[in-house]
PDB file of C-alpha atoms in Angstrom:
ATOM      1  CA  UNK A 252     -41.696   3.554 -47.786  1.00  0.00           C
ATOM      2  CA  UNK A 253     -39.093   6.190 -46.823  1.00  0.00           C
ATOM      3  CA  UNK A 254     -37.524   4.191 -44.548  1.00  0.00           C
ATOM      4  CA  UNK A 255     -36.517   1.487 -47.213  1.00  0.00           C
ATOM      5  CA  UNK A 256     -35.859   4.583 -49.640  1.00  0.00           C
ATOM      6  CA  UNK A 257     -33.467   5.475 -46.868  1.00  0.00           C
ATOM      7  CA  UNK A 258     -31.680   1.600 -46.563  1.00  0.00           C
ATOM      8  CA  UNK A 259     -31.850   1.421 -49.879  1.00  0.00           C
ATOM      9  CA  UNK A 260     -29.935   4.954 -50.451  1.00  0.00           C
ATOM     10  CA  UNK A 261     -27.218   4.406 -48.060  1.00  0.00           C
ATOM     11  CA  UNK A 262     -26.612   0.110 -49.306  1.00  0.00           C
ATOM     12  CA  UNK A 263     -26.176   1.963 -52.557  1.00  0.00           C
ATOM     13  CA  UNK A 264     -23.940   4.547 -51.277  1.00  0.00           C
ATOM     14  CA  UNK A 265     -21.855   2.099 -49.701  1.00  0.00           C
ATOM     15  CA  UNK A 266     -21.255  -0.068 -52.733  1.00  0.00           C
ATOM     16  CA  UNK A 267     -20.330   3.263 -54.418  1.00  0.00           C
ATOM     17  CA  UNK A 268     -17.894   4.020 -52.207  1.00  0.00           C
ATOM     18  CA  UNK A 269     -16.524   0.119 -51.642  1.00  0.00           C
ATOM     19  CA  UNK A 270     -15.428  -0.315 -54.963  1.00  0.00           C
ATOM     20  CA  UNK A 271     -14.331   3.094 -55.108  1.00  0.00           C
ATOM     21  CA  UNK A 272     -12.079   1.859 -52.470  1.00  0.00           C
ATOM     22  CA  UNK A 273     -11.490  -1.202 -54.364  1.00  0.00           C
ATOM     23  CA  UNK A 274     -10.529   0.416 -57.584  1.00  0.00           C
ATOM     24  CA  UNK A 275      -8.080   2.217 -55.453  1.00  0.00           C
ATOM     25  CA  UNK A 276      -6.726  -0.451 -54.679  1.00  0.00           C
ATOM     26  CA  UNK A 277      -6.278  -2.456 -58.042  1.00  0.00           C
ATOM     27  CA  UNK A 278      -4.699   1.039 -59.156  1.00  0.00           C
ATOM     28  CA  UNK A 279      -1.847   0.939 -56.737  1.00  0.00           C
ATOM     29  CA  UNK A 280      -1.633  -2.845 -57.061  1.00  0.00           C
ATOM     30  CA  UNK A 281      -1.116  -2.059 -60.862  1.00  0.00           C
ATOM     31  CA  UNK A 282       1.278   0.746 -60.791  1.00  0.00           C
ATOM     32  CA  UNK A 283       3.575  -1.210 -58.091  1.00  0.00           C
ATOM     33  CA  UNK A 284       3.644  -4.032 -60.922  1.00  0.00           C
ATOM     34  CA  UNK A 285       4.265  -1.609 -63.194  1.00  0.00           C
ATOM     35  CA  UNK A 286       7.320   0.101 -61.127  1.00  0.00           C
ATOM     36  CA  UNK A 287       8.707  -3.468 -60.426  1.00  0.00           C
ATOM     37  CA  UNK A 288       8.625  -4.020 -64.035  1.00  0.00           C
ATOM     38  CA  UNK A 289       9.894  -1.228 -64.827  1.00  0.00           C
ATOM     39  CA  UNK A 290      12.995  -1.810 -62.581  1.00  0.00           C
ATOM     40  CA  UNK A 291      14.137  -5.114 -64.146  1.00  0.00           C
ATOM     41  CA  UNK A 292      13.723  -4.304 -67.695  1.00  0.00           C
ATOM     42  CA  UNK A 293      16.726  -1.141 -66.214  1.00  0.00           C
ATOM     43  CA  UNK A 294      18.513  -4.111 -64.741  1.00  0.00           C
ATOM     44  CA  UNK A 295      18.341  -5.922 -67.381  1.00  0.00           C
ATOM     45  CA  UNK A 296      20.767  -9.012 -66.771  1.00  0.00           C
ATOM     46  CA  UNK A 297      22.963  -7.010 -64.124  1.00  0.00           C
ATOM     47  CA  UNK A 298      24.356  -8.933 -61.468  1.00  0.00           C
ATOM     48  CA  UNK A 299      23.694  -8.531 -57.757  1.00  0.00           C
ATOM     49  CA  UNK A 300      27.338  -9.402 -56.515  1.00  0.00           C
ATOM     50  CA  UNK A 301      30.610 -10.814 -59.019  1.00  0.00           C
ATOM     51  CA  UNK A 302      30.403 -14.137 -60.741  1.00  0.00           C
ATOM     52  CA  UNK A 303      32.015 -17.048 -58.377  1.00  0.00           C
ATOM     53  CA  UNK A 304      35.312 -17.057 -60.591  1.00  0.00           C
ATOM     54  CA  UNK A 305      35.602 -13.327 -59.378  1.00  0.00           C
ATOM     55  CA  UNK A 306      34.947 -13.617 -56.350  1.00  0.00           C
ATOM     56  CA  UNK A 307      36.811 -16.217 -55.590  1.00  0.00           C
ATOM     57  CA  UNK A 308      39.928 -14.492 -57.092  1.00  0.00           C
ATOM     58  CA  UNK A 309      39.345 -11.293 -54.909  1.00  0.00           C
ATOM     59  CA  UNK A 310      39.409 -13.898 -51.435  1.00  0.00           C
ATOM     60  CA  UNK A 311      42.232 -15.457 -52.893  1.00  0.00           C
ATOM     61  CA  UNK A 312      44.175 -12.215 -53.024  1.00  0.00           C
ATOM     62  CA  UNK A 313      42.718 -10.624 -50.086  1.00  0.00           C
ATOM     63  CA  UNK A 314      42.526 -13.579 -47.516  1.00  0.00           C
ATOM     64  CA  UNK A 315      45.853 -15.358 -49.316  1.00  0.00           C
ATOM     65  CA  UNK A 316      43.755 -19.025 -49.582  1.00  0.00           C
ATOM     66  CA  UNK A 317      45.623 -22.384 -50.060  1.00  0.00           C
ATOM     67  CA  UNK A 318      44.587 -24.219 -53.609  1.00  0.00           C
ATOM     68  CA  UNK A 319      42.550 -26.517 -51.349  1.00  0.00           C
ATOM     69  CA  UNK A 320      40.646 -23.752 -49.705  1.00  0.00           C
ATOM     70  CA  UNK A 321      39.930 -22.776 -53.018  1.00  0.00           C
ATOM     71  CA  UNK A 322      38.897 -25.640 -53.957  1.00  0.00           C
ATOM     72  CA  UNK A 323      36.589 -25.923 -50.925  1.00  0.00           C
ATOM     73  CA  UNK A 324      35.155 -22.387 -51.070  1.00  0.00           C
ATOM     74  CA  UNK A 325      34.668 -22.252 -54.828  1.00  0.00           C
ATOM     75  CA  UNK A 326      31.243 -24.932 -54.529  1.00  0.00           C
ATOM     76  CA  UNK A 327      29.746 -22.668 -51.733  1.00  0.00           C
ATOM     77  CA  UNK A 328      29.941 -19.611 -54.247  1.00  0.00           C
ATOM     78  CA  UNK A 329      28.652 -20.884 -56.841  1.00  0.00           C
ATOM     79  CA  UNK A 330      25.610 -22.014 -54.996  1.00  0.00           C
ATOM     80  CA  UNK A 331      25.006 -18.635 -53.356  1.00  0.00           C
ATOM     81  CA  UNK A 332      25.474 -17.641 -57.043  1.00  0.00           C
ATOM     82  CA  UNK A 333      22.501 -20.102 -58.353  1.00  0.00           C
ATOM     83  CA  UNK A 334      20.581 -18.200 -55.486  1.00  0.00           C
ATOM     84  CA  UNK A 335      20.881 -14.912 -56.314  1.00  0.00           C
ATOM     85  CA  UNK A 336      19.987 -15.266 -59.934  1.00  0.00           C
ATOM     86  CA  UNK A 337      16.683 -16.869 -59.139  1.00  0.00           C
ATOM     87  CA  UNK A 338      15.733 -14.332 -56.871  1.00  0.00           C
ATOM     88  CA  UNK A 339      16.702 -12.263 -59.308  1.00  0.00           C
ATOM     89  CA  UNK A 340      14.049 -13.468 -61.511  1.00  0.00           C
ATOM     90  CA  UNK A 341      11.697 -13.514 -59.092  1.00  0.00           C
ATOM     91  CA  UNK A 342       9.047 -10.882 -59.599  1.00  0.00           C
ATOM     92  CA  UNK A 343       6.354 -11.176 -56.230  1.00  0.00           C
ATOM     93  CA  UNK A 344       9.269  -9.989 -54.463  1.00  0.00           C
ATOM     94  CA  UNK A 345       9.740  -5.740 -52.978  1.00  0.00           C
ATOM     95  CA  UNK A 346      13.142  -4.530 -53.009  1.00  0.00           C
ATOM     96  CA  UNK A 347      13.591  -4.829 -49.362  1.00  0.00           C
ATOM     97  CA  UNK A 348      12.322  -8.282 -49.609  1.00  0.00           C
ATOM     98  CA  UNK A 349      15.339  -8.955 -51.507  1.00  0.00           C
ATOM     99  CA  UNK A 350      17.394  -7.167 -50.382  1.00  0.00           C
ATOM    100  CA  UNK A 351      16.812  -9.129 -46.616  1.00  0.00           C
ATOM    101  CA  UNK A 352      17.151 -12.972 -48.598  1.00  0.00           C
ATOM    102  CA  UNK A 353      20.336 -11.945 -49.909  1.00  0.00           C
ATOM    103  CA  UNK A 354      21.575 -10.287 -46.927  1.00  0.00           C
ATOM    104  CA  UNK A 355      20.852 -13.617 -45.542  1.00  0.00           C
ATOM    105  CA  UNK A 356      22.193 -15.526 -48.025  1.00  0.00           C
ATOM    106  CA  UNK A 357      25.567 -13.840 -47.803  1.00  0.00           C
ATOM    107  CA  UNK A 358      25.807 -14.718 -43.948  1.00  0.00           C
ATOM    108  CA  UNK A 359      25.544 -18.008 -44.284  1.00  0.00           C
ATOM    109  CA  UNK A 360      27.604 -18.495 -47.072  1.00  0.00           C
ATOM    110  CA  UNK A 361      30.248 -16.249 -45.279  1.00  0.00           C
ATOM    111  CA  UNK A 362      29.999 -18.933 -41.992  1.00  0.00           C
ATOM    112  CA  UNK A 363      30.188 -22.273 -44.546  1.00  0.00           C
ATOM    113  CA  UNK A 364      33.271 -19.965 -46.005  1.00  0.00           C
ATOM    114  CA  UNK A 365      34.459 -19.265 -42.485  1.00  0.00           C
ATOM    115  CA  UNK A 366      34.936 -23.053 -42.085  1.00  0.00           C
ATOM    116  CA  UNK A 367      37.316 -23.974 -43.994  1.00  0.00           C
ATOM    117  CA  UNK A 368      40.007 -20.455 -43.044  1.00  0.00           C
ATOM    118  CA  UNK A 369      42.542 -20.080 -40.445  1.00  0.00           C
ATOM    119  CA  UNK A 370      41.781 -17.091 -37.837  1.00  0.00           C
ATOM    120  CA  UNK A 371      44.221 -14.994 -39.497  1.00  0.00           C
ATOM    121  CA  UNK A 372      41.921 -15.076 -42.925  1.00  0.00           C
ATOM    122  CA  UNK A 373      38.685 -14.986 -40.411  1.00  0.00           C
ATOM    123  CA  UNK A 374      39.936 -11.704 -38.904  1.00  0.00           C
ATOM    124  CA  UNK A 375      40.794 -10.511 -42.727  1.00  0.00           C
ATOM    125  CA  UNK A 376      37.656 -11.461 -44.189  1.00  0.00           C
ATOM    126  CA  UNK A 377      35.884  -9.843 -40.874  1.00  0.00           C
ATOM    127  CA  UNK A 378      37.579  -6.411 -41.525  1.00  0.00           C
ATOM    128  CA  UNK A 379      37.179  -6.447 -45.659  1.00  0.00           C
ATOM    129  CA  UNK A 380      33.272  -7.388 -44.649  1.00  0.00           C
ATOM    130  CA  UNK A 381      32.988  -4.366 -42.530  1.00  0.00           C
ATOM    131  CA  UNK A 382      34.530  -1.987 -44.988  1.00  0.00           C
ATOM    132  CA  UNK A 383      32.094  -3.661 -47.679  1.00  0.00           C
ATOM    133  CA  UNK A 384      28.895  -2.381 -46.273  1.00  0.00           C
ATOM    134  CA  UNK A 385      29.993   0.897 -45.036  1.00  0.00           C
ATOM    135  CA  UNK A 386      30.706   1.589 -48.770  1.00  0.00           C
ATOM    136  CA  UNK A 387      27.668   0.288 -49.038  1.00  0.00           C
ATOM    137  CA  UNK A 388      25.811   2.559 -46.658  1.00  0.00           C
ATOM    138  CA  UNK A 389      27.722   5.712 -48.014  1.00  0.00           C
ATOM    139  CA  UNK A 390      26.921   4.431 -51.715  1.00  0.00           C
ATOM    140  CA  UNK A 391      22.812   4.226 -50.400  1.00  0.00           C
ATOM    141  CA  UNK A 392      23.174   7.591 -48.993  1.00  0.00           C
ATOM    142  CA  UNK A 393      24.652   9.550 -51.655  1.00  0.00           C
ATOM    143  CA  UNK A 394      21.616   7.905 -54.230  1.00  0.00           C
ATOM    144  CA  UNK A 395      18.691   9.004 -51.587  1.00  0.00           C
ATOM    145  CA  UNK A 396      20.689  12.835 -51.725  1.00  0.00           C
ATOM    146  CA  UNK A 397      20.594  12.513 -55.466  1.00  0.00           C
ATOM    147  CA  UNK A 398      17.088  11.302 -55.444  1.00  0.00           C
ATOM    148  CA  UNK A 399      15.481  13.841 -53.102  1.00  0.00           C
ATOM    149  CA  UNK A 400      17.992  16.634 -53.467  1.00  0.00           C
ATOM    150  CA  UNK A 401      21.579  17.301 -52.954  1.00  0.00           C
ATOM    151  CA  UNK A 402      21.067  19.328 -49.551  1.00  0.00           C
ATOM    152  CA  UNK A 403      19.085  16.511 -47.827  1.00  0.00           C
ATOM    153  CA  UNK A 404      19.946  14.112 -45.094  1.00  0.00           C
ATOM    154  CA  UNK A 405      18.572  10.692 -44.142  1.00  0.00           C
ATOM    155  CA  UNK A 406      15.805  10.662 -41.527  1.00  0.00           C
ATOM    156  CA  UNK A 407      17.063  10.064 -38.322  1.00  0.00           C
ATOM    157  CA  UNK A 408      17.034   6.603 -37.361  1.00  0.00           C
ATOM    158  CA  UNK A 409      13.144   5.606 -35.671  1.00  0.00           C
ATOM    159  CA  UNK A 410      13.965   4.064 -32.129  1.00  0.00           C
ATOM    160  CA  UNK A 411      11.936   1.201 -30.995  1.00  0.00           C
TER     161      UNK A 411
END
């Protein structure tokens, strides 16, 4: 009799703490929704890079294209474009999830793009990508100082 006092105590004491666990769970599930959703109605219909026209008129400046390589270039834009705004809509997604499909979706476009230049414009388009994300990187770092305090620095990077 004691002994199935006993089981019985500690099944009953486990279910406790399982959905305790479980609850937990649905809590952080629900505030991460909550934070996402959060996020986009703050983005609201902002862009993650310039429309194609813009674009397009910064390369032609910067890279001095040819009406044809205009022409050319202009299609794989506007796709990357198309891209961007559906994963832009796309709610399942974390931040760095994104942030890795458009990363990707910028390299590729940049080697369809890379196609149809000279290797003067390659070299251009090379340097003016490089200066791109260290302005990035600077831009990132100055919002985490802002974020957890103006004196603090990055973590150092983890080595593998």
């Amino acid at each position: 009799m004691k002994k199935m006092l006993a089981v019985l105590l500690v099944t009953v004491m486990s279910l406790g703490i399982a959905s305790m666990v479980f609850a937990q769970t649905d809590e952080q599930a629900e505030k991460a929704n909550k934070v996402r959703k959060t996020v986009k109605s703050k983005v609201g219909d902002a862009t993650m890079m310039p429309a194609p026209e813009v674009q397009l008129k910064r390369l032609t400046e910067g890279l001095e294209l040819t009406a044809e390589q205009q022409k050319q270039i202009r299609p794989l834009l506007d796709d990357e474009y198309a891209k961007l705004k559906a994963l832009q809509r796309n709610e399942n997604l974390t931040p760095k999830q994104i942030q890795k499909i458009v990363e990707e979706h910028r390299a590729e476009t940049i080697a369809k793009m890379q196609a149809f230049m000279n290797p003067e414009q390659k070299e251009k388009l090379e340097i003016i990508s490089n200066e791109i994300k260290a302005n990035k990187q600077q831009r990132m770092r100055a919002n985490r100082k802002a974020r957890i305090g103006t004196n603090a620095e990055p973590p150092p990077p983890v080595s593998k």
